[in-house]
Coordinates of C-alpha atoms (C1' of nucleotides) in Angstrom, one line a residue:
Chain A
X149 CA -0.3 32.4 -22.2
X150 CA -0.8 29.0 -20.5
X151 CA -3.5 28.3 -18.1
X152 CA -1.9 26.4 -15.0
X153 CA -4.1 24.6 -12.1
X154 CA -1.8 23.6 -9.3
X155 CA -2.7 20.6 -7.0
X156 CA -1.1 19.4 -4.1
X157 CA -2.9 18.9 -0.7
X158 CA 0.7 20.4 1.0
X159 CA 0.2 24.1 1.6
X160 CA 4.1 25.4 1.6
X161 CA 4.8 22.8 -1.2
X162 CA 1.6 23.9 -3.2
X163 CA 2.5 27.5 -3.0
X164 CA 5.9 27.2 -3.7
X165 CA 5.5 25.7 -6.7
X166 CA 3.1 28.6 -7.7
X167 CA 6.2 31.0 -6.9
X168 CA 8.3 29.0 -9.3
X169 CA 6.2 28.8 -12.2
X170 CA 5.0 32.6 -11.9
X171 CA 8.5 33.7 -13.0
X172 CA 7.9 32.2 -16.2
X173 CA 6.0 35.4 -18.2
X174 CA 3.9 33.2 -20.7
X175 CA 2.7 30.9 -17.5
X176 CA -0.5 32.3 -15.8
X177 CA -1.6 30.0 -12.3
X178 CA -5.6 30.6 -12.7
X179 CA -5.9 28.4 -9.6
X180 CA -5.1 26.2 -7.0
X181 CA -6.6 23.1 -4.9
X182 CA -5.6 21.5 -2.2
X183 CA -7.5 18.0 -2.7
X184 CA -8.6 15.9 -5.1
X185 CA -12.5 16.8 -5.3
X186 CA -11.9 20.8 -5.6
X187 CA -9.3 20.0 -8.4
X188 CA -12.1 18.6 -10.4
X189 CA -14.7 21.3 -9.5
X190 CA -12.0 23.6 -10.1
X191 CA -10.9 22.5 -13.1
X192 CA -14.1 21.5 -15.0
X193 CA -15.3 25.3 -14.0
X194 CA -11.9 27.1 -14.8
X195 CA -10.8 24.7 -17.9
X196 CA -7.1 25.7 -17.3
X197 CA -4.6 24.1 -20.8
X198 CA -2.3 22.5 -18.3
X199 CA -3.2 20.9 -14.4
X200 CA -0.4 20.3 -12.1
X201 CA -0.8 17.3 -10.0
X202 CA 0.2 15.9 -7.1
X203 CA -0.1 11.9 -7.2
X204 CA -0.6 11.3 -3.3
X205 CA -3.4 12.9 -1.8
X206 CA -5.6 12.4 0.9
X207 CA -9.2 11.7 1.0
X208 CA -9.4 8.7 -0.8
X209 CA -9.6 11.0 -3.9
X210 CA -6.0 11.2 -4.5
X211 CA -4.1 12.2 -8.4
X212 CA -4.9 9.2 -10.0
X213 CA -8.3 9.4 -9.4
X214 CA -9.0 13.0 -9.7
X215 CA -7.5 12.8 -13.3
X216 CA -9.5 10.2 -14.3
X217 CA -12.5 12.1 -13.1
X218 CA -11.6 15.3 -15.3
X219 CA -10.7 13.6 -18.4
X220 CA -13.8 11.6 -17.9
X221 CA -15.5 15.1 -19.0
X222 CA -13.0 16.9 -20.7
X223 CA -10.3 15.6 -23.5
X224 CA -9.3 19.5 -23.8
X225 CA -7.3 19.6 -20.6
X226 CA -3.9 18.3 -20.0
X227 CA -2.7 16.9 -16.9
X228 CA 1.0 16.5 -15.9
X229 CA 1.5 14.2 -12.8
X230 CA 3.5 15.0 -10.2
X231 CA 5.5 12.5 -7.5
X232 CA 8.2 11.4 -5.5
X233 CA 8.2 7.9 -6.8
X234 CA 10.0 6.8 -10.0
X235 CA 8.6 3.0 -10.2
X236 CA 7.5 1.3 -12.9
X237 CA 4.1 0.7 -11.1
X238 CA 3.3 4.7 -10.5
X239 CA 4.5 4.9 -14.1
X240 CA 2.6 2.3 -15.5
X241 CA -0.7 3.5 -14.2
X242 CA 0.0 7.2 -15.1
X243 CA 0.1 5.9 -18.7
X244 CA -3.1 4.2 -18.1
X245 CA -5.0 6.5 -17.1
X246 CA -3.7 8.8 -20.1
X247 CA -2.1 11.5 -18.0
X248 CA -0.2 13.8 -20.6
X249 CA 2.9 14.1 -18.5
X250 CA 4.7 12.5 -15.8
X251 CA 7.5 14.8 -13.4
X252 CA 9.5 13.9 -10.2
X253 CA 9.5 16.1 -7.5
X254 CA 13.0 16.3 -7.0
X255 CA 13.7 17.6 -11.0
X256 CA 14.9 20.9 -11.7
X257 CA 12.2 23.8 -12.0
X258 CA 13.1 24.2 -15.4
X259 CA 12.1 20.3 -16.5
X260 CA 8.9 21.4 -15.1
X261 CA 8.4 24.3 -17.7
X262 CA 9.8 22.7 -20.2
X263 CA 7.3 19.8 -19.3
X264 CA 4.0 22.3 -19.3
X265 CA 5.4 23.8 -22.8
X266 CA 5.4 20.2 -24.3
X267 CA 2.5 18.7 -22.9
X268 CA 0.5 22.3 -23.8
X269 CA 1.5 21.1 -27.1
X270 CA -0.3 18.0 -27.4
X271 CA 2.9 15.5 -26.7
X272 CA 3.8 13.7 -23.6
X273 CA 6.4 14.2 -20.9
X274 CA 7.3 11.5 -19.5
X275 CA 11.0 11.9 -18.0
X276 CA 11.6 9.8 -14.8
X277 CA 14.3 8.0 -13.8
X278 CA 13.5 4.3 -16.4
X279 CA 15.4 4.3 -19.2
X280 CA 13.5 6.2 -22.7
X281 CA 13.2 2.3 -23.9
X282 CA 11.4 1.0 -20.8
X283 CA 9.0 3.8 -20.5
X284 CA 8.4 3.1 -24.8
X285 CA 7.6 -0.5 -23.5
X286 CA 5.1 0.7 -20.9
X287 CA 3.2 2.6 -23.7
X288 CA 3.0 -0.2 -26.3
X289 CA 1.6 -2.8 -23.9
X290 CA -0.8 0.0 -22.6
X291 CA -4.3 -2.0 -21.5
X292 CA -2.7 -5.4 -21.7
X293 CA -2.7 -5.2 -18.0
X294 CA -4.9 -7.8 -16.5
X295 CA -7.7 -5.8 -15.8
X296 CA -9.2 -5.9 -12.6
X297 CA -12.0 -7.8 -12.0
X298 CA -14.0 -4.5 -10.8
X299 CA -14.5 -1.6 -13.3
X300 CA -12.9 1.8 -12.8
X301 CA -16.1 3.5 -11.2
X302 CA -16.2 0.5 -8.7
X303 CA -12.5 1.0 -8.2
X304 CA -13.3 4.3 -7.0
X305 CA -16.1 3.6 -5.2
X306 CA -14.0 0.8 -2.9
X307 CA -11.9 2.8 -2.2
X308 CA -13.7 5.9 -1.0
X309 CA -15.4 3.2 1.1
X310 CA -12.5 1.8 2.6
X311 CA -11.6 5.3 3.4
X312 CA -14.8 5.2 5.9
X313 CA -16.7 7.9 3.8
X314 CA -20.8 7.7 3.9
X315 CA -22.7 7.1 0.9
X316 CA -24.2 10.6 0.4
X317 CA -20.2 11.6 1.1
X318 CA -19.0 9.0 -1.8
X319 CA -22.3 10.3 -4.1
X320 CA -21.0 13.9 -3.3
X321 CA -18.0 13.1 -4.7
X322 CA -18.7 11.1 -7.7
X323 CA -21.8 13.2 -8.4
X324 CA -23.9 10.3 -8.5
X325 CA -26.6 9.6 -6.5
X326 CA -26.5 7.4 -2.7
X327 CA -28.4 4.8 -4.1
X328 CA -25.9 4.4 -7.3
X329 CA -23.3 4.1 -4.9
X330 CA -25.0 1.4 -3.1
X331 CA -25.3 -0.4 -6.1
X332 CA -21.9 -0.2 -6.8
X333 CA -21.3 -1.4 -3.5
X334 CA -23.6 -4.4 -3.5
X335 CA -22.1 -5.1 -6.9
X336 CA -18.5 -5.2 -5.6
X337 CA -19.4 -7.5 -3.4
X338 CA -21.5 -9.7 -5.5
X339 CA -18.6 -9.7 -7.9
X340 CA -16.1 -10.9 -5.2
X341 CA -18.0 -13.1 -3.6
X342 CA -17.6 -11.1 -0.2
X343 CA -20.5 -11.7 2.7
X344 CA -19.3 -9.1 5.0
X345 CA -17.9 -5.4 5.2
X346 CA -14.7 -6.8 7.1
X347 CA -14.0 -8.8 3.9
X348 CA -14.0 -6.3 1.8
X349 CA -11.3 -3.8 3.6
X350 CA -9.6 -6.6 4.2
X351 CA -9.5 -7.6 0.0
X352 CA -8.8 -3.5 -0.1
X353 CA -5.7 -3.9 2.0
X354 CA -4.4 -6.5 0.4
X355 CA -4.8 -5.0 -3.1
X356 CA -3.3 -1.7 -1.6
X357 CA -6.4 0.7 -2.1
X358 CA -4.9 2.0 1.0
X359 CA -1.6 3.6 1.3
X360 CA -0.3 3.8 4.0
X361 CA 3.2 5.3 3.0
Chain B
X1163 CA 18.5 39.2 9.6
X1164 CA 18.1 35.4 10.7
X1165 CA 20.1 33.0 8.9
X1166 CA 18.3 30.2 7.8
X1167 CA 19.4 26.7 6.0
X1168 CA 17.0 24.9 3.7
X1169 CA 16.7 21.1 4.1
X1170 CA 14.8 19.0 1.5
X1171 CA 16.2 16.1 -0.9
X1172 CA 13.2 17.2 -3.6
X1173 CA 14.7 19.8 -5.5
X1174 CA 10.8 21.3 -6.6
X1175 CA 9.8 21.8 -3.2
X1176 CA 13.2 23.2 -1.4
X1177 CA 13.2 25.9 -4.6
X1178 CA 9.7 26.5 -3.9
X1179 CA 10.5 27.1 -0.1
X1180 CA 13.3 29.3 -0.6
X1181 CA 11.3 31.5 -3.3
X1182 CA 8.6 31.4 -0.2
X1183 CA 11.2 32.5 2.5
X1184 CA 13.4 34.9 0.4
X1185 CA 9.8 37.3 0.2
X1186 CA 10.6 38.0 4.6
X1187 CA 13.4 40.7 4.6
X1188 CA 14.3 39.5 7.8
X1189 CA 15.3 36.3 6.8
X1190 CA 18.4 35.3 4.7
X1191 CA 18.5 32.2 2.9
X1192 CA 22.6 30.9 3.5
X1193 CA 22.5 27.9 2.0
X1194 CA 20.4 24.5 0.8
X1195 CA 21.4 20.8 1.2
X1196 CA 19.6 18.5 -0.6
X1197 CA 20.3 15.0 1.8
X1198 CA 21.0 15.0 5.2
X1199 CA 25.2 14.4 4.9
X1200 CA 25.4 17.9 3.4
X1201 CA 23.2 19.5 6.2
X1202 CA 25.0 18.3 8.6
X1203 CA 28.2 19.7 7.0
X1204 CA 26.9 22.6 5.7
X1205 CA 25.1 23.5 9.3
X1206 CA 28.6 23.0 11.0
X1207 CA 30.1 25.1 8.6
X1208 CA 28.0 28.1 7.9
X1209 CA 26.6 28.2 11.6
X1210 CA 23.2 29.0 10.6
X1211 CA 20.6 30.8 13.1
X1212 CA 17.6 28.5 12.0
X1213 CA 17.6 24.9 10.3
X1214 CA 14.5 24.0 8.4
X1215 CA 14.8 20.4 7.7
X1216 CA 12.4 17.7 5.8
X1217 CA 12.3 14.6 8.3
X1218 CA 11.9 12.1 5.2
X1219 CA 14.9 12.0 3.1
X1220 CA 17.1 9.0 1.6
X1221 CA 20.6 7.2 2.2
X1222 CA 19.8 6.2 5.9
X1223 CA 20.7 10.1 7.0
X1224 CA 17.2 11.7 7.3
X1225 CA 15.7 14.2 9.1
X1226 CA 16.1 13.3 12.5
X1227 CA 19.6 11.6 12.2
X1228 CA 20.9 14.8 10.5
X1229 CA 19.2 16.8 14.0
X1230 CA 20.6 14.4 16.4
X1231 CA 23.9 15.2 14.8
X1232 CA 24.0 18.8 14.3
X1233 CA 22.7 19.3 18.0
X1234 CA 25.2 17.1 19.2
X1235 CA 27.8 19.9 18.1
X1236 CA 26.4 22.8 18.4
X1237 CA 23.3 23.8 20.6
X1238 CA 22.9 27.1 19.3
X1239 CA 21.3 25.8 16.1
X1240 CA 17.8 26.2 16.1
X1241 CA 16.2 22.7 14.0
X1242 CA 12.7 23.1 12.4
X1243 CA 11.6 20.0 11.4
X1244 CA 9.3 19.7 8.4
X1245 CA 6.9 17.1 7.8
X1246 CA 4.2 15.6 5.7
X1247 CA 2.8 13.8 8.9
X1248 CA 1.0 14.8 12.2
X1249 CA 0.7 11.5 13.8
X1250 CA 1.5 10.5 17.7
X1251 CA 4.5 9.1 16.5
X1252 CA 6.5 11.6 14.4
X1253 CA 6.1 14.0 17.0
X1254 CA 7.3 12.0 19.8
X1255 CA 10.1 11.4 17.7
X1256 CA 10.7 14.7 17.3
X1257 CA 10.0 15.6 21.0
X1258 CA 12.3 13.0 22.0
X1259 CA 15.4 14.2 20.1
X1260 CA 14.9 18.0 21.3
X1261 CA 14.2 19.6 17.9
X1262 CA 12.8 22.6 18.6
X1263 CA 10.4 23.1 16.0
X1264 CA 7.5 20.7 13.9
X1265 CA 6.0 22.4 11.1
X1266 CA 4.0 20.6 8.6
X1267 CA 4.2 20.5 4.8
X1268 CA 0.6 21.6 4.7
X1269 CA 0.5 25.0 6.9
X1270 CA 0.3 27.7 5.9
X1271 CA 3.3 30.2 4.2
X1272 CA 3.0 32.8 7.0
X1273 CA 3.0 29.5 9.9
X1274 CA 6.4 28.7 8.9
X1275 CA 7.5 32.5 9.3
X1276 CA 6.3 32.3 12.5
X1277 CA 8.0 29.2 13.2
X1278 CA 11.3 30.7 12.6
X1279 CA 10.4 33.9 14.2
X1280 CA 9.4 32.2 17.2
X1281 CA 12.5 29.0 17.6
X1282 CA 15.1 32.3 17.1
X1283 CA 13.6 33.4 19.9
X1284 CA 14.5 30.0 22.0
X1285 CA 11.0 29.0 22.3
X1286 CA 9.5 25.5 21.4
X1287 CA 6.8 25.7 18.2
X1288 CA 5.1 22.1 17.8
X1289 CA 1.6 23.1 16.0
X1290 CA -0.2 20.3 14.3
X1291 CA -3.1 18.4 13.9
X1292 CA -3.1 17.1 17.3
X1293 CA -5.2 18.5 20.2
X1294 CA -2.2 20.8 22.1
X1295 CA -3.4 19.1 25.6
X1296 CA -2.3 15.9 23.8
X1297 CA 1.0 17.4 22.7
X1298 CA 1.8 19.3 26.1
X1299 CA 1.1 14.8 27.3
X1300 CA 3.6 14.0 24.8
X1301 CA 6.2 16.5 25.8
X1302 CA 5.5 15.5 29.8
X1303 CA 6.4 11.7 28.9
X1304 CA 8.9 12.2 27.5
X1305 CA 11.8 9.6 27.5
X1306 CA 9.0 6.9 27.9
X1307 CA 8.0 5.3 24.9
X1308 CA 5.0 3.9 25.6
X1309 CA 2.5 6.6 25.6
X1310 CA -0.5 6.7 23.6
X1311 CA -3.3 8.8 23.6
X1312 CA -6.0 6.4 23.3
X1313 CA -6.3 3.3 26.2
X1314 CA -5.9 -0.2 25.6
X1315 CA -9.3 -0.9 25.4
X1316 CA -9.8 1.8 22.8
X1317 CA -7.1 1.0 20.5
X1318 CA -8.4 -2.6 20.1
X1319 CA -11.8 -1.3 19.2
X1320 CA -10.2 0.9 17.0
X1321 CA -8.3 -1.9 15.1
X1322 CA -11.6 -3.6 14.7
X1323 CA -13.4 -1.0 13.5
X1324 CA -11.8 0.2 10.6
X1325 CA -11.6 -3.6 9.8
X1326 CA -15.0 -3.0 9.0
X1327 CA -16.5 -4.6 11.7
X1328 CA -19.8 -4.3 13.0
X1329 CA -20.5 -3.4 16.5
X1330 CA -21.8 -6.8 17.3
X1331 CA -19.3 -8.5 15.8
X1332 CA -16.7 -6.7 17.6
X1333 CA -18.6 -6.7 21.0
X1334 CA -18.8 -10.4 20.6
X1335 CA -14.3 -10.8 19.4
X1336 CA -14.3 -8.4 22.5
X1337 CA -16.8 -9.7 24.7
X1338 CA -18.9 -6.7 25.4
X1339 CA -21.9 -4.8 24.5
X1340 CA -22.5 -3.6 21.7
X1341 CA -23.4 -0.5 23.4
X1342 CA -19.8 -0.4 25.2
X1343 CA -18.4 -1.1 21.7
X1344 CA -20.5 2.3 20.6
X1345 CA -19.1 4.1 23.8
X1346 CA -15.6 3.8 22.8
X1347 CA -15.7 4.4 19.4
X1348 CA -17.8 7.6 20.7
X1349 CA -14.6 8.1 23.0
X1350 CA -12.0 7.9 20.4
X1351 CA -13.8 10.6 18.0
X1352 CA -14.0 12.3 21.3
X1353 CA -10.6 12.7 22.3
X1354 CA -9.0 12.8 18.6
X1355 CA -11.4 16.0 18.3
X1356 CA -12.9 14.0 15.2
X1357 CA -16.1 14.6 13.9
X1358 CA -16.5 12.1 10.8
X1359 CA -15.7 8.3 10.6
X1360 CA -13.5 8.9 7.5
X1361 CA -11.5 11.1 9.6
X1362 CA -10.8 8.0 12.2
X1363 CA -10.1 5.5 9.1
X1364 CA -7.4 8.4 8.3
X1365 CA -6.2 8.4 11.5
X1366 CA -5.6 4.8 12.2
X1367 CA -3.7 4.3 8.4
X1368 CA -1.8 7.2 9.5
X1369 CA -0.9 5.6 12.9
X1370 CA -0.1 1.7 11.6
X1371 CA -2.9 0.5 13.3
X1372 CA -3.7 -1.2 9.7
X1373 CA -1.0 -3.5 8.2
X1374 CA -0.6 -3.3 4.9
X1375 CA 2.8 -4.6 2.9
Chain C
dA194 C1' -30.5 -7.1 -34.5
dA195 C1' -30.0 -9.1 -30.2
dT196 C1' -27.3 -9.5 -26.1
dC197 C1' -24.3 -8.3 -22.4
dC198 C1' -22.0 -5.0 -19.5
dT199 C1' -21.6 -0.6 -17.2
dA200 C1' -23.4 3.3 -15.0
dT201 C1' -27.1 5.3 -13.5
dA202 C1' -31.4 5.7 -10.2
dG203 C1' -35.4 4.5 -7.4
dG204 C1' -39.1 1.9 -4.1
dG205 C1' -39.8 -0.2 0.2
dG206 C1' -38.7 -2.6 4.3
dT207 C1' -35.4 -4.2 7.9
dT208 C1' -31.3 -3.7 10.5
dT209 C1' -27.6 -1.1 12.2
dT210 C1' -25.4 2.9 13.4
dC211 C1' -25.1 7.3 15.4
dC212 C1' -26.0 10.7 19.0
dC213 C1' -27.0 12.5 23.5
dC214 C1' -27.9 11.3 27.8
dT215 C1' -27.4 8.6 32.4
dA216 C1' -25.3 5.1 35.3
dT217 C1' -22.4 1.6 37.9
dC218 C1' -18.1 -0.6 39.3
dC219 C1' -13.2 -0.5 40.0
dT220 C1' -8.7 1.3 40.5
dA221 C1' -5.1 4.8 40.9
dA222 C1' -3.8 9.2 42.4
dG223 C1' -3.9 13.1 45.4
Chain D
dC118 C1' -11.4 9.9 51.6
dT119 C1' -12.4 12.0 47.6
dT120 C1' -11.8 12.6 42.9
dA121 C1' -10.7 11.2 38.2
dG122 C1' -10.6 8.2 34.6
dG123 C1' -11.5 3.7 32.4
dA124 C1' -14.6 -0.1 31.2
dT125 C1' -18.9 -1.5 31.3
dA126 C1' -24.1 -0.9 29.9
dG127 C1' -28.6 1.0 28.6
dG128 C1' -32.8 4.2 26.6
dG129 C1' -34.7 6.5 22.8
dG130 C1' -35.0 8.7 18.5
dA131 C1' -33.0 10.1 14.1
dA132 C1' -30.1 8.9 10.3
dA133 C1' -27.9 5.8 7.5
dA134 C1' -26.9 1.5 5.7
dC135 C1' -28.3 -2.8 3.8
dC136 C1' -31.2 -5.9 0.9
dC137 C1' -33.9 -7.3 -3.0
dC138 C1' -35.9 -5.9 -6.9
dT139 C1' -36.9 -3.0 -11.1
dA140 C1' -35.5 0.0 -14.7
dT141 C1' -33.2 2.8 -18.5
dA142 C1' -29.6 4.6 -21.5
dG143 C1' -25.3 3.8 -24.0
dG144 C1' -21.5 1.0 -25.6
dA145 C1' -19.3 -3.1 -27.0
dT146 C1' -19.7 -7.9 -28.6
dT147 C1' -21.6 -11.4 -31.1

DNA sequence: AATCCTATAGGGGTTTTCCCCTATCCTAAG
DNA sequence: CTTAGGATAGGGGAAAACCCCTATAGGATT
């Protein structure tokens, strides 16, 4: 029996794909979230085998970061991302973040099953729409990317702040303290030369730590 | 028994909302269309009672072009639209082209029954996000374009602020107070029935009042 | 072994924001 | 003529952010 969390911030979308995978008998859904911050709650207290996860979400705590966050504590779990896009830039940052599995929204329910059976395994499931070779490319020159100049946690950081959140908000969801976060913050500025608060959304826009579809 | 169509081009979620809709014995799943070409075939075709269609789909033929078309030919076609997004603008959209539904992606299972229940009836169901005084305002203007919740005044401070500006420095780009500049923004969480600042941020990505791209 | 970087956390003081009021002037609608 | 709404401005107090500096633990690099 596989232990499945399901993600998705859409309701009727979420709960659908709960209906689909409970007609598979060796599948067990043990919970769901709606947002990025109770998926990691939820899945660090319920330690499901397999998460199902949405890439977009809202709250500045969307897939991407939310994965990072549980495999930050836990190399057990396995996380299978799920998304409408099949570029090589969703793709590419799937892989380096280490997400286990990679599906499209508008696959069959089967390749989803046949995805958590893989990935439960301890392989990877990547199937999108780039050729097998392409995707192989993607994993050798893993890291090579040049790295930003901010590290991950301040990449998370910016962008919760961009998304207007407070610091005890941003500490709540990081579960850090306020005055770690303000460090972070004073950091990213250091680090970017910045002055103001403007200049910063304004480097966040132009790096896309917003999207705005 | 009402007959319903199901519109979405992601194969995932239009499974998942038939396995949803298929648990109300009243309602009778007669067919699926996966872009907006078949729909409108399909709908013409099968005469369904209900149409629940996903606004964003691909090859130019989405949501609404797909409603404009079907309810150019037949008016006894109830179209819910189904969406990811409850801004100002989606809604006018859909007010505008007299669909006579809005549901979105993140309701709840029994909403959408409703929804049906209710547009089979001939009645209007628009429930989202918004404040319904603002959506009765949208429904009055309709056929004019140029009607926004917020004023003038208020959208500019808006802009600014989730630039990251201070008060101060917008009250001096705007020539004001900085107390005005507090008024407004006061205003705006006001009216928008918003209670945190990340909730504005939110709101103005949502509505293009940042450019990104 | 020594050094650098990252992530964490705090002290203490200044500035800014936020919140809940009141208030005036002007214009448009009834 | 009265009422409503928009734009302006302020008082006063609580909360938060901001700034500068210190500090520690762990990992990677040299």
């Amino acid at each position: 029996m596989i232990k499945v969390l399901v993600v998705d911030d859409h309701v009727l979308i979420r709960k659908g794909l709960v209906l689909l995978l409970e007609s598979y008998p060796d599948i067990s859904i043990i919970g769901e979230a709606g947002e990025g911050e109770e998926a990691v709650r939820l899945a660090l207290k319920e330690e499901p085998d397999v998460i199902l996860m949405d890439i977009s979400m809202p709250n500045g705590i969307d897939g991407i970061v939310a994965t990072q966050e549980i495999l930050r504590h836990s190399k057990n779990i396995k996380v299978i991302l799920l998304s409408m896009h099949d570029e090589e830039g969703y793709i590419q940052e799937a892989i380096e973040i280490d997400a286990d599995g990679y599906v499209l929204k508008n696959s069959q329910g089967g390749e989803l099953y046949h995805a958590i059976k893989q990935v439960h395994k301890g392989e990877k499931y990547y199937k999108v729409g780039l050729p097998p070779e392409q995707i192989d490319r993607l994993f050798e020159n893993k890291g090579n990317k040049q790295a930003s100049i901010l590290t991950l946690r301040e990449q998370e950081v910016l962008r919760l702040v961009v998304y207007g959140y407070t610091n005890k908000q941003i500490s709540e969801k990081l579960s850090i303290s306020p005055k770690t976060v303000e460090n972070h913050k004073s950091n990213i500025m250091a680090k970017l030369e910045l002055k103001q608060k403007s200049e910063l959304i304004q480097y966040a826009i132009a790096n896309h730590y917003i999207d705005s579809q």
